[in-house]
């Protein structure tokens, strides 16, 4: 009789464990839910001619979109850029292709927190619009430390 009770207890424990493992496996396989795009982000995504940067950066932003780069509108704060482009910048070629005012410059750096190289950041910035509309005066791009060999260059890769 004791062996039957022990067998039933073992069977119940096995059933509970199998159910928990099955539930855990479903959680692992289920991709995380994405937040729906805001109306502004969806409109930007759906209109290839839309721009969100200042007048001095709009030609660059539009060319990035026309080149097929991943360019997104995202909800930054008043001190964060509104446009993010998944590319590296070839600054000499950028200046050759586009007539940019002197106030537009490219900057790479780090937002150091724990170490000096935490949070790499690269931006195409319009200094003349920084005071009036900081969010629109910046296009956030990829820092070289964030790039792989297949990361696209804009407007084109450097020679050699």
C-alpha positions as a Python dict, from the first residue, in 0.01 Angstrom:
ca = {
    (1, 'X'): (0, 0, 0),
    (2, 'X'): (283, 241, 84),
    (3, 'X'): (440, 182, -256),
    (4, 'X'): (110, 269, -430),
    (5, 'X'): (84, 597, -235),
    (6, 'X'): (445, 682, -311),
    (7, 'X'): (383, 601, -678),
    (8, 'X'): (75, 828, -689),
    (9, 'X'): (263, 1113, -523),
    (10, 'X'): (549, 1073, -772),
    (11, 'X'): (300, 1075, -1060),
    (12, 'X'): (133, 1395, -931),
    (13, 'X'): (470, 1567, -890),
    (14, 'X'): (566, 1463, -1245),
    (15, 'X'): (238, 1599, -1387),
    (16, 'X'): (284, 1932, -1206),
    (17, 'X'): (645, 1961, -1328),
    (18, 'X'): (551, 1877, -1687),
    (19, 'X'): (276, 2141, -1686),
    (20, 'X'): (509, 2406, -1541),
    (21, 'X'): (781, 2325, -1792),
    (22, 'X'): (525, 2340, -2075),
    (23, 'X'): (402, 2679, -1950),
    (24, 'X'): (759, 2807, -1923),
    (25, 'X'): (838, 2688, -2278),
    (26, 'X'): (535, 2877, -2412),
    (27, 'X'): (657, 3194, -2240),
    (28, 'X'): (1002, 3152, -2393),
    (29, 'X'): (859, 3096, -2743),
    (30, 'X'): (614, 3386, -2730),
    (31, 'X'): (779, 3701, -2866),
    (32, 'X'): (744, 4014, -2655),
    (33, 'X'): (451, 4236, -2744),
    (34, 'X'): (544, 4552, -2929),
    (35, 'X'): (382, 4878, -2847),
    (36, 'X'): (169, 5007, -3133),
    (37, 'X'): (313, 5298, -3329),
    (38, 'X'): (179, 5640, -3247),
    (39, 'X'): (-19, 5811, -3521),
    (40, 'X'): (273, 6046, -3589),
    (41, 'X'): (524, 5761, -3618),
    (42, 'X'): (291, 5563, -3845),
    (43, 'X'): (229, 5866, -4069),
    (44, 'X'): (605, 5929, -4093),
    (45, 'X'): (671, 5564, -4178),
    (46, 'X'): (397, 5558, -4443),
    (47, 'X'): (493, 5886, -4616),
    (48, 'X'): (838, 5856, -4776),
    (49, 'X'): (847, 6233, -4837),
    (50, 'X'): (789, 6326, -4472),
    (51, 'X'): (1066, 6495, -4276),
    (52, 'X'): (1088, 6584, -3909),
    (53, 'X'): (1426, 6756, -3880),
    (54, 'X'): (1502, 7127, -3913),
    (55, 'X'): (1521, 7295, -4252),
    (56, 'X'): (1903, 7261, -4259),
    (57, 'X'): (1893, 6882, -4211),
    (58, 'X'): (1580, 6798, -4414),
    (59, 'X'): (1763, 6730, -4741),
    (60, 'X'): (1992, 6483, -4564),
    (61, 'X'): (1699, 6315, -4384),
    (62, 'X'): (1502, 6284, -4707),
    (63, 'X'): (1805, 6145, -4895),
    (64, 'X'): (1856, 5887, -4619),
    (65, 'X'): (1495, 5775, -4657),
    (66, 'X'): (1520, 5767, -5038),
    (67, 'X'): (1839, 5558, -5009),
    (68, 'X'): (1633, 5290, -4831),
    (69, 'X'): (1796, 5333, -4492),
    (70, 'X'): (1598, 5259, -4179),
    (71, 'X'): (1499, 5611, -4070),
    (72, 'X'): (1251, 5639, -3786),
    (73, 'X'): (1061, 5907, -3607),
    (74, 'X'): (1069, 5836, -3237),
    (75, 'X'): (941, 6000, -2926),
    (76, 'X'): (1232, 6182, -2776),
    (77, 'X'): (1206, 6446, -2511),
    (78, 'X'): (1278, 6812, -2567),
    (79, 'X'): (1654, 6741, -2549),
    (80, 'X'): (1658, 6426, -2761),
    (81, 'X'): (1655, 6400, -3140),
    (82, 'X'): (1331, 6309, -3312),
    (83, 'X'): (1489, 6131, -3611),
    (84, 'X'): (1705, 5820, -3588),
    (85, 'X'): (1882, 5665, -3888),
    (86, 'X'): (2051, 5324, -3886),
    (87, 'X'): (2369, 5417, -4073),
    (88, 'X'): (2723, 5542, -4037),
    (89, 'X'): (2817, 5886, -4164),
    (90, 'X'): (3096, 5944, -4414),
    (91, 'X'): (3137, 6312, -4327),
    (92, 'X'): (3371, 6416, -4611),
    (93, 'X'): (3134, 6265, -4867),
    (94, 'X'): (2832, 6412, -4688),
    (95, 'X'): (2984, 6760, -4718),
    (96, 'X'): (3075, 6699, -5083),
    (97, 'X'): (2723, 6584, -5179),
    (98, 'X'): (2517, 6828, -4971),
    (99, 'X'): (2547, 7203, -4936),
    (100, 'X'): (2541, 7220, -4559),
    (101, 'X'): (2575, 7541, -4359),
    (102, 'X'): (2876, 7569, -4130),
    (103, 'X'): (2642, 7527, -3833),
    (104, 'X'): (2576, 7164, -3934),
    (105, 'X'): (2835, 6923, -3800),
    (106, 'X'): (2885, 6554, -3724),
    (107, 'X'): (2980, 6449, -3372),
    (108, 'X'): (3078, 6114, -3219),
    (109, 'X'): (3114, 6052, -2848),
    (110, 'X'): (3004, 5861, -2543),
    (111, 'X'): (2748, 5926, -2275),
    (112, 'X'): (2979, 5790, -2008),
    (113, 'X'): (2817, 5644, -1701),
    (114, 'X'): (3010, 5360, -1540),
    (115, 'X'): (3302, 5364, -1783),
    (116, 'X'): (3428, 5627, -2031),
    (117, 'X'): (3299, 5422, -2327),
    (118, 'X'): (2942, 5362, -2209),
    (119, 'X'): (2663, 5444, -2450),
    (120, 'X'): (2828, 5539, -2779),
    (121, 'X'): (2646, 5813, -2968),
    (122, 'X'): (2680, 5982, -3306),
    (123, 'X'): (2475, 6279, -3424),
    (124, 'X'): (2434, 6505, -3722),
    (125, 'X'): (2360, 6838, -3552),
    (126, 'X'): (2240, 7180, -3667),
    (127, 'X'): (2383, 7427, -3417),
    (128, 'X'): (2183, 7722, -3553),
    (129, 'X'): (1850, 7550, -3474),
    (130, 'X'): (1962, 7401, -3143),
    (131, 'X'): (1835, 7694, -2936),
    (132, 'X'): (1492, 7722, -3100),
    (133, 'X'): (1399, 7353, -3148),
    (134, 'X'): (1658, 7118, -3003),
    (135, 'X'): (1473, 6797, -3091),
    (136, 'X'): (1445, 6884, -3462),
    (137, 'X'): (1808, 6999, -3487),
    (138, 'X'): (1959, 6650, -3459),
    (139, 'X'): (1961, 6324, -3654),
    (140, 'X'): (2083, 6038, -3438),
    (141, 'X'): (2297, 5791, -3636),
    (142, 'X'): (2515, 5493, -3543),
    (143, 'X'): (2847, 5541, -3367),
    (144, 'X'): (3133, 5332, -3517),
    (145, 'X'): (3134, 5118, -3200),
    (146, 'X'): (2772, 5018, -3275),
    (147, 'X'): (2842, 4918, -3635),
    (148, 'X'): (2916, 4588, -3803),
    (149, 'X'): (3074, 4523, -4142),
    (150, 'X'): (2730, 4528, -4307),
    (151, 'X'): (2617, 4858, -4150),
    (152, 'X'): (2531, 5098, -4435),
    (153, 'X'): (2730, 5416, -4486),
    (154, 'X'): (2569, 5745, -4580),
    (155, 'X'): (2588, 5893, -4834),
    (156, 'X'): (2838, 5628, -4949),
    (157, 'X'): (3123, 5422, -4805),
    (158, 'X'): (3467, 5583, -4779),
    (159, 'X'): (3709, 5503, -5059),
    (160, 'X'): (3940, 5210, -4998),
}
